Each structure stands twice: as structure tokens, then as C-alpha cells.
């Protein structure tokens, strides 16, 4: 059944986040041959519309306002609802990011529809659209179908491949004017502590450090390896609690969930709460002095050794490639 599907393009620092293109790919499956409409919300985001089209959107609707320059639940939900009212979609897809996690339940409740969050896979099976999502901290997966209302899902970054970019593709880019009012929060300044370089939740390579790094300086070899591999640095809660790094790097049940192509755990024991945030990574490499460490149970490759010897050796070898 062909559907009209809205896909939110998520903008950060003037650029579209990768998850926007992954959401378009998921939206294409959900649309089942119907129309795919990209939605851009912000201030001065018009120039990004063409990129959404190149990645597969048929056309793009933009809501621009100075008050939308920074994300706020009130502002974005007013803008997104205006697009929903104008377009009357049968499906909505957003990234399962901090923004999507905040915005999607608000929109779902306004539309009085269900929401399937943190989807890792969408396909058509037995005539139904099937959404797969992890449960029990990634230990099992459940498959959901929607029997009524709008098909509304958030997708986990790094799980659904974007469609091939078509540079020559064109499509309509239009604007909707919305009066943004009654904002209960206004963001005056964004202070970033640790997100220099690659965004942790979208990184293809993550080098994570645990209590085994022993100090803030102990993260330096990990940062060097991450730089050589074009990856991001993450951490266990053990390392964050010990003040070796900022909590924004924490991966796990109470931190970020990551699914990179390559996850290198350095001096991390592999507590169940940590595994909840990284065990679905495509390839896991563990470096630990203790051959009995739990992390080796989920690792594809294990290196028993001192991370301060192994990590610099890896960095030197990767530099040669
Ligand atoms: P440790 O368990 O102390 O492990 C350090 C490891 O480093 C050891 O295996 C040791 O052999 C190895 N090591 C030491 N020196 C070296 C060296 N030179 N070279 C190589 N290896 C070395 N944790 C998370 O990570 N994320 C979460 O989101 C999270 N949420 C939690 C929520 C709750 C409700 C609770 C109760 C706990 C949570 N935790 C979380 C904490 C979790 O239980 C563990 O305490 C924590 O993950 C341990 O961190 P770690 O592996 O860095 O430290």
C-alpha cells in the first residue's frame, strides 16, 4: 500500500546529520512506492533541502523561524505539527537521537497515535511492514507491525544504510509559515564539552576507554587511535565516575547507545550495563589485561595485554595503511 511519509532532516551546526539520510532510506521502505516528504525545521536551513532530495526525498517542506535556531520541544512540535496538518501523512520517521527521543512522543501524543522507537530494521514480510527493535538492553529483538493509525517510528543511528546519493536528482522545496509562540524554554547558549571531532552516536568507529585507562591522560593514546581511524572516543561509566572523562562520552544502559562498524574496548571489564550500549556493534575488539574479563564474551577479536602497549602499536600499524 503506497503511503505518504514525512521524514525529519535533523540539522546540527548547519549540516544534516547522517541519521537524516538513514531515516529517508527507512521512509522509502515505509512509503511502499508512495511519496517521501523531507521536513526541515530551523533557521536558515533552506540550502539543505536539496541534499535531502539527493538522498531520496521526493520533495521537501521547510519551516524556518529565528525561534527555531535551537531545538526546543515547544517550538519544533509546533513546526512539525503544522507540516503534519498540511501534508496529512500516513507515516512519520525520525532519528532515535536526543532530539528525536524528545520530539517523537510529543508528536505521537498530539496525533493520538502509537510510536515504535529505536528501530534497527524495517522490511516488508508476509504483506506487512515489520519494524525490528531491541529489547532487554539489546539481549533480544522484537518485531512490530502497525494495525491502526499513522506508522510512526524513530530509527537508531548507524543501522539502516542510506540510499545512494543522486547528485542530479531534483524535487520541489516549499516553505510553510508558522507562528511559533508560547515557548517555555529558550536556549541562549550551547556549551559543548566533549564532542570535538566525530559525533559519538553516529561514528563508524568507536574507541572506548574504561577504568583501565587509569587517568584523563590515559585517554590520549585512545584519542590518537580514534584520529587515525576517523572515529570517536567513548567511555565506560567506570571511567566517567573516576573523572577520567566527561559523562557525555558514557556508553551503556544509562549512557549513549552506539552501533559502529568497529568498537574497540580498552580496559573495560564488560559489565552488563556497558554491554547494553555497544553489544550490537558490527565488529567488537576487546583489549584487556585480564583474560577472564567479561568483555571477551561479546568480542569478535580479543587481545589480552596492556592497553598502553597495544593501543599505540595499533595506531602505528593503522598509520601505515
Ligand atoms: P572496571 O569494571 O573496573 O574494569 C576495568 C577493566 O580494565 C578491568 O577488566 C581490568 O582488567 C582492565 N584493565 C586495567 N588496567 C588495564 C590495562 N593497563 N590494560 C588493559 N586492561 C586493563 N557502566 C557503563 O559503562 N555504562 C552505563 O551506562 C552504566 N550504567 C549503569 C547503570 C546502573 C543502574 C548501574 C548499577 C551500573 C551502571 N554502569 C554502567 C556501571 C557498570 O556496572 C560497571 O561498574 C562499569 O561499566 C565498569 O566500568 P569499567 O569496565 O571501566 O571498570
mmCIF file of C-alpha atoms and ligand atoms in Angstrom:
data_model
loop_
_atom_site.group_PDB
_atom_site.id
_atom_site.type_symbol
_atom_site.label_atom_id
_atom_site.label_comp_id
_atom_site.label_asym_id
_atom_site.label_seq_id
_atom_site.Cartn_x
_atom_site.Cartn_y
_atom_site.Cartn_z
ATOM 1 C CA UNK A 1 0.000 0.000 0.000
ATOM 2 C CA UNK A 2 1.565 3.293 -1.114
ATOM 3 C CA UNK A 3 1.823 5.869 1.697
ATOM 4 C CA UNK A 4 2.861 9.472 2.071
ATOM 5 C CA UNK A 5 5.709 9.531 4.621
ATOM 6 C CA UNK A 6 7.293 12.512 6.394
ATOM 7 C CA UNK A 7 10.976 12.216 7.282
ATOM 8 C CA UNK A 8 12.625 14.732 9.595
ATOM 9 C CA UNK A 9 16.010 16.025 8.424
ATOM 10 C CA UNK A 10 17.975 16.680 11.589
ATOM 11 C CA UNK A 11 20.251 19.701 11.449
ATOM 12 C CA UNK A 12 23.237 20.260 13.687
ATOM 13 C CA UNK A 13 25.699 23.131 13.296
ATOM 14 C CA UNK A 14 24.315 23.991 9.889
ATOM 15 C CA UNK A 15 24.641 20.462 8.438
ATOM 16 C CA UNK A 16 22.338 17.496 8.113
ATOM 17 C CA UNK A 17 23.150 14.644 10.476
ATOM 18 C CA UNK A 18 23.718 11.249 8.789
ATOM 19 C CA UNK A 19 20.712 9.806 10.570
ATOM 20 C CA UNK A 20 18.551 12.022 8.333
ATOM 21 C CA UNK A 21 19.677 10.041 5.272
ATOM 22 C CA UNK A 22 19.180 6.736 7.100
ATOM 23 C CA UNK A 23 15.660 7.901 8.027
ATOM 24 C CA UNK A 24 14.971 8.603 4.348
ATOM 25 C CA UNK A 25 16.029 5.036 3.478
ATOM 26 C CA UNK A 26 13.689 3.674 6.186
ATOM 27 C CA UNK A 27 10.973 6.059 4.973
ATOM 28 C CA UNK A 28 11.331 4.704 1.441
ATOM 29 C CA UNK A 29 10.521 1.197 2.712
ATOM 30 C CA UNK A 30 7.586 2.505 4.761
ATOM 31 C CA UNK A 31 6.254 4.542 1.814
ATOM 32 C CA UNK A 32 5.998 1.350 -0.290
ATOM 33 C CA UNK A 33 6.112 3.370 -3.519
ATOM 34 C CA UNK A 34 4.296 6.408 -2.054
ATOM 35 C CA UNK A 35 5.617 9.937 -1.646
ATOM 36 C CA UNK A 36 8.546 10.700 0.632
ATOM 37 C CA UNK A 37 8.496 14.245 2.011
ATOM 38 C CA UNK A 38 11.577 15.596 3.813
ATOM 39 C CA UNK A 39 10.911 18.078 6.632
ATOM 40 C CA UNK A 40 13.452 20.700 7.656
ATOM 41 C CA UNK A 41 12.970 22.829 10.757
ATOM 42 C CA UNK A 42 15.348 25.587 11.878
ATOM 43 C CA UNK A 43 16.689 28.951 10.868
ATOM 44 C CA UNK A 44 18.488 29.351 7.517
ATOM 45 C CA UNK A 45 18.115 25.673 6.635
ATOM 46 C CA UNK A 46 16.770 26.207 3.122
ATOM 47 C CA UNK A 47 20.076 25.291 1.472
ATOM 48 C CA UNK A 48 19.933 21.792 2.977
ATOM 49 C CA UNK A 49 16.695 20.832 1.222
ATOM 50 C CA UNK A 50 18.455 19.781 -1.958
ATOM 51 C CA UNK A 51 20.635 17.310 -0.048
ATOM 52 C CA UNK A 52 17.555 15.536 1.345
ATOM 53 C CA UNK A 53 16.269 15.205 -2.209
ATOM 54 C CA UNK A 54 19.614 13.858 -3.448
ATOM 55 C CA UNK A 55 19.390 11.176 -0.751
ATOM 56 C CA UNK A 56 15.903 10.075 -1.804
ATOM 57 C CA UNK A 57 13.221 12.543 -0.641
ATOM 58 C CA UNK A 58 10.719 13.362 -3.420
ATOM 59 C CA UNK A 59 10.240 16.900 -2.135
ATOM 60 C CA UNK A 60 10.981 18.961 0.973
ATOM 61 C CA UNK A 61 8.878 21.177 3.234
ATOM 62 C CA UNK A 62 10.699 23.772 5.317
ATOM 63 C CA UNK A 63 9.659 25.672 8.442
ATOM 64 C CA UNK A 64 12.082 28.493 9.215
ATOM 65 C CA UNK A 65 11.994 30.921 12.097
ATOM 66 C CA UNK A 66 14.586 32.641 14.270
ATOM 67 C CA UNK A 67 12.947 30.975 17.267
ATOM 68 C CA UNK A 68 13.757 27.581 15.725
ATOM 69 C CA UNK A 69 17.502 28.243 15.506
ATOM 70 C CA UNK A 70 17.972 25.960 18.540
ATOM 71 C CA UNK A 71 15.883 22.901 19.301
ATOM 72 C CA UNK A 72 13.048 23.259 21.801
ATOM 73 C CA UNK A 73 10.204 20.788 22.341
ATOM 74 C CA UNK A 74 7.592 23.527 22.115
ATOM 75 C CA UNK A 75 8.992 25.231 19.004
ATOM 76 C CA UNK A 76 9.765 22.092 16.997
ATOM 77 C CA UNK A 77 6.491 20.384 17.872
ATOM 78 C CA UNK A 78 4.538 23.441 16.691
ATOM 79 C CA UNK A 79 6.534 23.483 13.452
ATOM 80 C CA UNK A 80 6.293 19.727 12.850
ATOM 81 C CA UNK A 81 2.557 19.634 13.628
ATOM 82 C CA UNK A 82 1.992 22.412 11.100
ATOM 83 C CA UNK A 83 3.644 20.225 8.445
ATOM 84 C CA UNK A 84 1.584 17.201 9.539
ATOM 85 C CA UNK A 85 -1.626 19.230 9.273
ATOM 86 C CA UNK A 86 -0.654 20.490 5.799
ATOM 87 C CA UNK A 87 0.510 17.122 4.485
ATOM 88 C CA UNK A 88 -1.728 14.599 6.259
ATOM 89 C CA UNK A 89 0.900 11.795 6.151
ATOM 90 C CA UNK A 90 0.366 8.080 6.709
ATOM 91 C CA UNK A 91 3.885 7.570 8.064
ATOM 92 C CA UNK A 92 6.494 9.563 10.034
ATOM 93 C CA UNK A 93 10.171 8.677 10.522
ATOM 94 C CA UNK A 94 12.762 10.461 12.701
ATOM 95 C CA UNK A 95 16.178 9.568 14.085
ATOM 96 C CA UNK A 96 16.339 7.988 17.552
ATOM 97 C CA UNK A 97 18.626 10.805 18.658
ATOM 98 C CA UNK A 98 18.364 13.116 21.660
ATOM 99 C CA UNK A 99 16.167 15.382 19.504
ATOM 100 C CA UNK A 100 14.030 12.552 18.090
ATOM 101 C CA UNK A 101 13.607 10.949 21.519
ATOM 102 C CA UNK A 102 12.251 14.231 22.850
ATOM 103 C CA UNK A 103 10.132 15.274 19.883
ATOM 104 C CA UNK A 104 8.559 11.978 18.758
ATOM 105 C CA UNK A 105 6.467 11.151 21.867
ATOM 106 C CA UNK A 106 5.179 14.707 21.917
ATOM 107 C CA UNK A 107 4.063 14.473 18.283
ATOM 108 C CA UNK A 108 2.644 10.955 18.771
ATOM 109 C CA UNK A 109 0.536 12.091 21.716
ATOM 110 C CA UNK A 110 -0.758 15.120 19.784
ATOM 111 C CA UNK A 111 -1.714 12.784 16.917
ATOM 112 C CA UNK A 112 -3.067 10.170 19.350
ATOM 113 C CA UNK A 113 -1.076 7.520 17.533
ATOM 114 C CA UNK A 114 1.420 4.854 18.563
ATOM 115 C CA UNK A 115 5.190 5.168 18.267
ATOM 116 C CA UNK A 116 7.752 2.444 17.610
ATOM 117 C CA UNK A 117 11.019 3.734 18.978
ATOM 118 C CA UNK A 118 14.658 2.744 18.432
ATOM 119 C CA UNK A 119 14.014 0.726 15.260
ATOM 120 C CA UNK A 120 17.058 -1.041 13.801
ATOM 121 C CA UNK A 121 15.433 -2.602 10.744
ATOM 122 C CA UNK A 122 12.313 -2.139 8.599
ATOM 123 C CA UNK A 123 11.155 -4.602 5.981
ATOM 124 C CA UNK A 124 8.077 -5.952 4.273
ATOM 125 C CA UNK A 125 7.278 -9.510 5.275
ATOM 126 C CA UNK A 126 4.095 -11.507 4.638
ATOM 127 C CA UNK A 127 2.415 -8.394 3.276
ATOM 128 C CA UNK A 128 3.129 -6.430 6.496
ATOM 129 C CA UNK A 129 5.618 -3.699 7.267
ATOM 130 C CA UNK A 130 7.731 -5.127 10.065
ATOM 131 C CA UNK A 131 9.742 -2.907 12.432
ATOM 132 C CA UNK A 132 12.529 -4.610 14.402
ATOM 133 C CA UNK A 133 13.760 -3.084 17.658
ATOM 134 C CA UNK A 134 15.979 -4.262 20.517
ATOM 135 C CA UNK A 135 14.509 -5.074 23.933
ATOM 136 C CA UNK A 136 16.034 -6.045 27.307
ATOM 137 C CA UNK A 137 19.091 -3.832 26.726
ATOM 138 C CA UNK A 138 19.836 -5.421 23.362
ATOM 139 C CA UNK A 139 19.632 -9.040 24.522
ATOM 140 C CA UNK A 140 16.645 -9.772 22.279
ATOM 141 C CA UNK A 141 14.783 -8.205 19.386
ATOM 142 C CA UNK A 142 11.057 -7.778 18.893
ATOM 143 C CA UNK A 143 9.214 -7.343 15.630
ATOM 144 C CA UNK A 144 6.258 -4.971 15.492
ATOM 145 C CA UNK A 145 3.564 -4.299 12.945
ATOM 146 C CA UNK A 146 1.156 -1.368 12.983
ATOM 147 C CA UNK A 147 -2.519 -2.251 12.643
ATOM 148 C CA UNK A 148 -4.065 1.192 13.061
ATOM 149 C CA UNK A 149 -3.182 4.885 12.802
ATOM 150 C CA UNK A 150 -0.063 6.570 11.450
ATOM 151 C CA UNK A 151 3.092 4.451 11.104
ATOM 152 C CA UNK A 152 5.412 6.443 13.345
ATOM 153 C CA UNK A 153 8.922 5.239 14.130
ATOM 154 C CA UNK A 154 12.286 6.532 15.304
ATOM 155 C CA UNK A 155 15.338 4.754 13.898
ATOM 156 C CA UNK A 156 18.565 4.017 15.724
ATOM 157 C CA UNK A 157 21.540 5.775 14.051
ATOM 158 C CA UNK A 158 24.021 3.614 12.106
ATOM 159 C CA UNK A 159 21.708 0.650 11.463
ATOM 160 C CA UNK A 160 19.909 1.393 8.204
ATOM 161 C CA UNK A 161 22.083 2.165 5.188
ATOM 162 C CA UNK A 162 21.326 5.459 3.415
ATOM 163 C CA UNK A 163 20.314 5.266 -0.238
ATOM 164 C CA UNK A 164 22.915 6.113 -2.857
ATOM 165 C CA UNK A 165 23.213 9.885 -3.309
ATOM 166 C CA UNK A 166 21.941 11.055 -6.717
ATOM 167 C CA UNK A 167 23.589 14.412 -7.400
ATOM 168 C CA UNK A 168 21.340 15.227 -10.353
ATOM 169 C CA UNK A 169 18.038 14.472 -8.570
ATOM 170 C CA UNK A 170 15.662 17.409 -8.256
ATOM 171 C CA UNK A 171 12.422 17.996 -6.360
ATOM 172 C CA UNK A 172 10.184 20.739 -5.065
ATOM 173 C CA UNK A 173 11.300 22.679 -1.979
ATOM 174 C CA UNK A 174 8.498 24.682 -0.373
ATOM 175 C CA UNK A 175 8.020 26.587 2.887
ATOM 176 C CA UNK A 176 5.275 26.712 5.459
ATOM 177 C CA UNK A 177 4.889 29.789 7.586
ATOM 178 C CA UNK A 178 4.141 29.048 11.237
ATOM 179 C CA UNK A 179 3.778 31.489 14.119
ATOM 180 C CA UNK A 180 5.991 29.991 16.820
ATOM 181 C CA UNK A 181 4.574 31.084 20.173
ATOM 182 C CA UNK A 182 4.460 30.298 23.887
ATOM 183 C CA UNK A 183 8.000 28.899 24.082
ATOM 184 C CA UNK A 184 8.539 27.839 27.674
ATOM 185 C CA UNK A 185 12.264 27.333 27.205
ATOM 186 C CA UNK A 186 14.728 29.400 25.214
ATOM 187 C CA UNK A 187 18.270 28.112 24.639
ATOM 188 C CA UNK A 188 20.655 31.041 24.840
ATOM 189 C CA UNK A 189 23.958 29.222 24.517
ATOM 190 C CA UNK A 190 25.105 25.681 23.741
ATOM 191 C CA UNK A 191 28.199 24.633 25.676
ATOM 192 C CA UNK A 192 29.789 21.506 24.212
ATOM 193 C CA UNK A 193 32.131 19.649 26.488
ATOM 194 C CA UNK A 194 33.342 16.653 24.600
ATOM 195 C CA UNK A 195 32.000 16.482 21.106
ATOM 196 C CA UNK A 196 35.104 17.651 19.269
ATOM 197 C CA UNK A 197 35.503 15.701 16.058
ATOM 198 C CA UNK A 198 33.225 12.811 15.107
ATOM 199 C CA UNK A 199 29.787 12.544 16.745
ATOM 200 C CA UNK A 200 29.876 9.509 19.080
ATOM 201 C CA UNK A 201 26.362 8.221 18.347
ATOM 202 C CA UNK A 202 26.920 8.319 14.567
ATOM 203 C CA UNK A 203 30.589 7.272 14.470
ATOM 204 C CA UNK A 204 31.554 4.297 12.315
ATOM 205 C CA UNK A 205 34.497 3.604 14.631
ATOM 206 C CA UNK A 206 34.427 3.992 18.419
ATOM 207 C CA UNK A 207 37.476 3.655 20.670
ATOM 208 C CA UNK A 208 36.177 3.346 24.211
ATOM 209 C CA UNK A 209 38.182 3.556 27.426
ATOM 210 C CA UNK A 210 37.340 2.161 30.847
ATOM 211 C CA UNK A 211 38.762 2.364 34.316
ATOM 212 C CA UNK A 212 41.803 0.562 32.887
ATOM 213 C CA UNK A 213 42.994 3.824 31.272
ATOM 214 C CA UNK A 214 43.721 4.965 34.845
ATOM 215 C CA UNK A 215 43.634 8.762 34.300
ATOM 216 C CA UNK A 216 42.457 11.553 31.999
ATOM 217 C CA UNK A 217 45.903 11.438 30.351
ATOM 218 C CA UNK A 218 45.388 7.706 29.798
ATOM 219 C CA UNK A 219 42.794 8.610 27.167
ATOM 220 C CA UNK A 220 45.461 10.250 24.965
ATOM 221 C CA UNK A 221 46.549 7.035 23.152
ATOM 222 C CA UNK A 222 42.858 6.257 22.541
ATOM 223 C CA UNK A 223 42.308 9.723 21.051
ATOM 224 C CA UNK A 224 45.295 9.206 18.728
ATOM 225 C CA UNK A 225 43.931 5.854 17.531
ATOM 226 C CA UNK A 226 40.477 7.397 17.037
ATOM 227 C CA UNK A 227 42.001 10.180 14.969
ATOM 228 C CA UNK A 228 43.900 7.775 12.721
ATOM 229 C CA UNK A 229 40.725 5.691 12.166
ATOM 230 C CA UNK A 230 38.421 8.713 11.778
ATOM 231 C CA UNK A 231 36.467 7.564 14.824
ATOM 232 C CA UNK A 232 35.113 8.924 18.088
ATOM 233 C CA UNK A 233 36.221 8.302 21.674
ATOM 234 C CA UNK A 234 33.730 6.809 24.134
ATOM 235 C CA UNK A 235 33.940 5.551 27.701
ATOM 236 C CA UNK A 236 32.514 3.234 30.320
ATOM 237 C CA UNK A 237 30.745 4.687 33.302
ATOM 238 C CA UNK A 238 33.677 3.471 35.374
ATOM 239 C CA UNK A 239 35.939 5.915 33.525
ATOM 240 C CA UNK A 240 33.369 8.744 33.796
ATOM 241 C CA UNK A 241 32.780 8.138 37.522
ATOM 242 C CA UNK A 242 36.544 8.231 38.074
ATOM 243 C CA UNK A 243 36.596 11.661 36.382
ATOM 244 C CA UNK A 244 38.894 10.499 33.576
ATOM 245 C CA UNK A 245 36.459 11.957 31.010
ATOM 246 C CA UNK A 246 33.148 13.733 30.608
ATOM 247 C CA UNK A 247 29.817 11.918 31.084
ATOM 248 C CA UNK A 248 28.832 12.851 27.539
ATOM 249 C CA UNK A 249 31.198 10.045 26.449
ATOM 250 C CA UNK A 250 29.456 7.383 28.538
ATOM 251 C CA UNK A 251 28.215 4.360 26.608
ATOM 252 C CA UNK A 252 25.738 1.919 28.105
ATOM 253 C CA UNK A 253 22.376 1.465 29.709
ATOM 254 C CA UNK A 254 22.437 4.915 31.276
ATOM 255 C CA UNK A 255 24.603 6.473 28.573
ATOM 256 C CA UNK A 256 24.635 6.511 24.776
ATOM 257 C CA UNK A 257 23.785 3.502 22.615
ATOM 258 C CA UNK A 258 26.231 3.044 19.751
ATOM 259 C CA UNK A 259 26.324 0.582 16.854
ATOM 260 C CA UNK A 260 29.512 1.406 14.939
ATOM 261 C CA UNK A 261 31.155 -0.851 12.359
ATOM 262 C CA UNK A 262 34.116 -1.203 14.738
ATOM 263 C CA UNK A 263 34.117 -0.873 18.536
ATOM 264 C CA UNK A 264 37.449 -1.145 20.353
ATOM 265 C CA UNK A 265 37.017 -1.542 24.124
ATOM 266 C CA UNK A 266 40.206 -0.645 26.019
ATOM 267 C CA UNK A 267 40.444 -1.511 29.709
ATOM 268 C CA UNK A 268 36.701 -2.134 30.038
ATOM 269 C CA UNK A 269 35.552 -5.184 32.014
ATOM 270 C CA UNK A 270 32.262 -5.651 30.118
ATOM 271 C CA UNK A 271 29.621 -5.104 32.812
ATOM 272 C CA UNK A 272 26.089 -5.868 31.624
ATOM 273 C CA UNK A 273 25.185 -2.160 31.798
ATOM 274 C CA UNK A 274 28.061 -1.307 29.458
ATOM 275 C CA UNK A 275 27.207 -4.111 27.020
ATOM 276 C CA UNK A 276 23.678 -2.678 26.753
ATOM 277 C CA UNK A 277 25.141 0.295 24.901
ATOM 278 C CA UNK A 278 27.546 -1.400 22.484
ATOM 279 C CA UNK A 279 26.895 -5.131 22.064
ATOM 280 C CA UNK A 280 25.149 -4.614 18.713
ATOM 281 C CA UNK A 281 28.303 -3.081 17.196
ATOM 282 C CA UNK A 282 29.237 -4.893 13.997
ATOM 283 C CA UNK A 283 32.803 -5.853 14.996
ATOM 284 C CA UNK A 284 33.954 -5.709 18.626
ATOM 285 C CA UNK A 285 37.627 -5.770 19.607
ATOM 286 C CA UNK A 286 38.496 -6.003 23.310
ATOM 287 C CA UNK A 287 41.857 -5.131 24.833
ATOM 288 C CA UNK A 288 42.164 -6.188 28.462
ATOM 289 C CA UNK A 289 44.898 -7.462 30.786
ATOM 290 C CA UNK A 290 42.515 -9.985 32.346
ATOM 291 C CA UNK A 291 41.841 -12.992 30.080
ATOM 292 C CA UNK A 292 38.700 -13.748 32.132
ATOM 293 C CA UNK A 293 37.171 -10.285 31.559
ATOM 294 C CA UNK A 294 33.501 -10.473 30.573
ATOM 295 C CA UNK A 295 34.043 -8.188 27.571
ATOM 296 C CA UNK A 296 35.765 -11.082 25.745
ATOM 297 C CA UNK A 297 32.414 -12.951 25.701
ATOM 298 C CA UNK A 298 30.949 -10.407 23.277
ATOM 299 C CA UNK A 299 34.194 -9.617 21.412
ATOM 300 C CA UNK A 300 34.852 -10.827 17.871
ATOM 301 C CA UNK A 301 38.589 -10.301 18.460
ATOM 302 C CA UNK A 302 40.267 -10.253 21.846
ATOM 303 C CA UNK A 303 43.734 -9.003 22.733
ATOM 304 C CA UNK A 304 44.973 -9.971 26.190
ATOM 305 C CA UNK A 305 47.502 -7.328 27.077
ATOM 306 C CA UNK A 306 48.286 -3.897 28.474
ATOM 307 C CA UNK A 307 46.320 -1.255 26.584
ATOM 308 C CA UNK A 308 49.193 1.209 26.932
ATOM 309 C CA UNK A 309 51.315 -1.150 24.818
ATOM 310 C CA UNK A 310 48.636 -2.486 22.452
ATOM 311 C CA UNK A 311 46.831 0.759 21.528
ATOM 312 C CA UNK A 312 49.972 2.661 20.356
ATOM 313 C CA UNK A 313 51.019 -0.431 18.362
ATOM 314 C CA UNK A 314 47.618 -0.479 16.619
ATOM 315 C CA UNK A 315 47.882 3.260 15.919
ATOM 316 C CA UNK A 316 51.315 2.823 14.296
ATOM 317 C CA UNK A 317 50.078 -0.087 12.154
ATOM 318 C CA UNK A 318 46.919 1.747 11.026
ATOM 319 C CA UNK A 319 49.028 4.798 10.125
ATOM 320 C CA UNK A 320 50.852 2.631 7.562
ATOM 321 C CA UNK A 321 47.599 1.746 5.730
HETATM 322 P P1 LIG B 1 36.114 -1.998 35.678
HETATM 323 O O1 LIG B 1 34.970 -2.917 35.860
HETATM 324 O O2 LIG B 1 36.878 -1.600 36.888
HETATM 325 O O3 LIG B 1 37.091 -2.648 34.617
HETATM 326 C C1 LIG B 1 38.346 -2.151 34.289
HETATM 327 C C2 LIG B 1 38.995 -3.177 33.375
HETATM 328 O O4 LIG B 1 40.227 -2.672 32.922
HETATM 329 C C3 LIG B 1 39.297 -4.499 34.061
HETATM 330 O O5 LIG B 1 38.687 -5.553 33.301
HETATM 331 C C4 LIG B 1 40.832 -4.623 34.021
HETATM 332 O O6 LIG B 1 41.273 -5.956 33.814
HETATM 333 C C5 LIG B 1 41.142 -3.732 32.824
HETATM 334 N N1 LIG B 1 42.486 -3.125 32.881
HETATM 335 C C6 LIG B 1 43.086 -2.463 33.902
HETATM 336 N N2 LIG B 1 44.282 -1.978 33.527
HETATM 337 C C7 LIG B 1 44.456 -2.333 32.218
HETATM 338 C C8 LIG B 1 45.480 -2.116 31.251
HETATM 339 N N3 LIG B 1 46.585 -1.411 31.553
HETATM 340 N N4 LIG B 1 45.322 -2.665 30.019
HETATM 341 C C9 LIG B 1 44.212 -3.366 29.696
HETATM 342 N N5 LIG B 1 43.204 -3.606 30.579
HETATM 343 C C10 LIG B 1 43.319 -3.083 31.805
HETATM 344 N N6 LIG B 1 28.502 1.238 33.090
HETATM 345 C C11 LIG B 1 28.678 1.660 31.829
HETATM 346 O O7 LIG B 1 29.763 1.515 31.250
HETATM 347 N N7 LIG B 1 27.670 2.314 31.179
HETATM 348 C C12 LIG B 1 26.455 2.516 31.735
HETATM 349 O O8 LIG B 1 25.582 3.112 31.094
HETATM 350 C C13 LIG B 1 26.229 2.047 33.063
HETATM 351 N N8 LIG B 1 25.032 2.194 33.649
HETATM 352 C C14 LIG B 1 24.828 1.674 34.899
HETATM 353 C C15 LIG B 1 23.568 1.739 35.488
HETATM 354 C C16 LIG B 1 23.359 1.186 36.718
HETATM 355 C C17 LIG B 1 21.980 1.259 37.324
HETATM 356 C C18 LIG B 1 24.423 0.564 37.419
HETATM 357 C C19 LIG B 1 24.189 -0.058 38.757
HETATM 358 C C20 LIG B 1 25.674 0.497 36.857
HETATM 359 C C21 LIG B 1 25.908 1.055 35.605
HETATM 360 N N9 LIG B 1 27.161 1.001 34.998
HETATM 361 C C22 LIG B 1 27.313 1.417 33.721
HETATM 362 C C23 LIG B 1 28.368 0.576 35.751
HETATM 363 C C24 LIG B 1 28.808 -0.843 35.464
HETATM 364 O O9 LIG B 1 28.114 -1.750 36.323
HETATM 365 C C25 LIG B 1 30.314 -1.004 35.725
HETATM 366 O O10 LIG B 1 30.602 -0.613 37.043
HETATM 367 C C26 LIG B 1 31.202 -0.187 34.785
HETATM 368 O O11 LIG B 1 30.813 -0.409 33.442
HETATM 369 C C27 LIG B 1 32.647 -0.602 34.967
HETATM 370 O O12 LIG B 1 33.473 0.196 34.184
HETATM 371 P P2 LIG B 1 34.877 -0.366 33.644
HETATM 372 O O13 LIG B 1 34.665 -1.592 32.855
HETATM 373 O O14 LIG B 1 35.566 0.770 33.006
HETATM 374 O O15 LIG B 1 35.658 -0.640 35.009
#
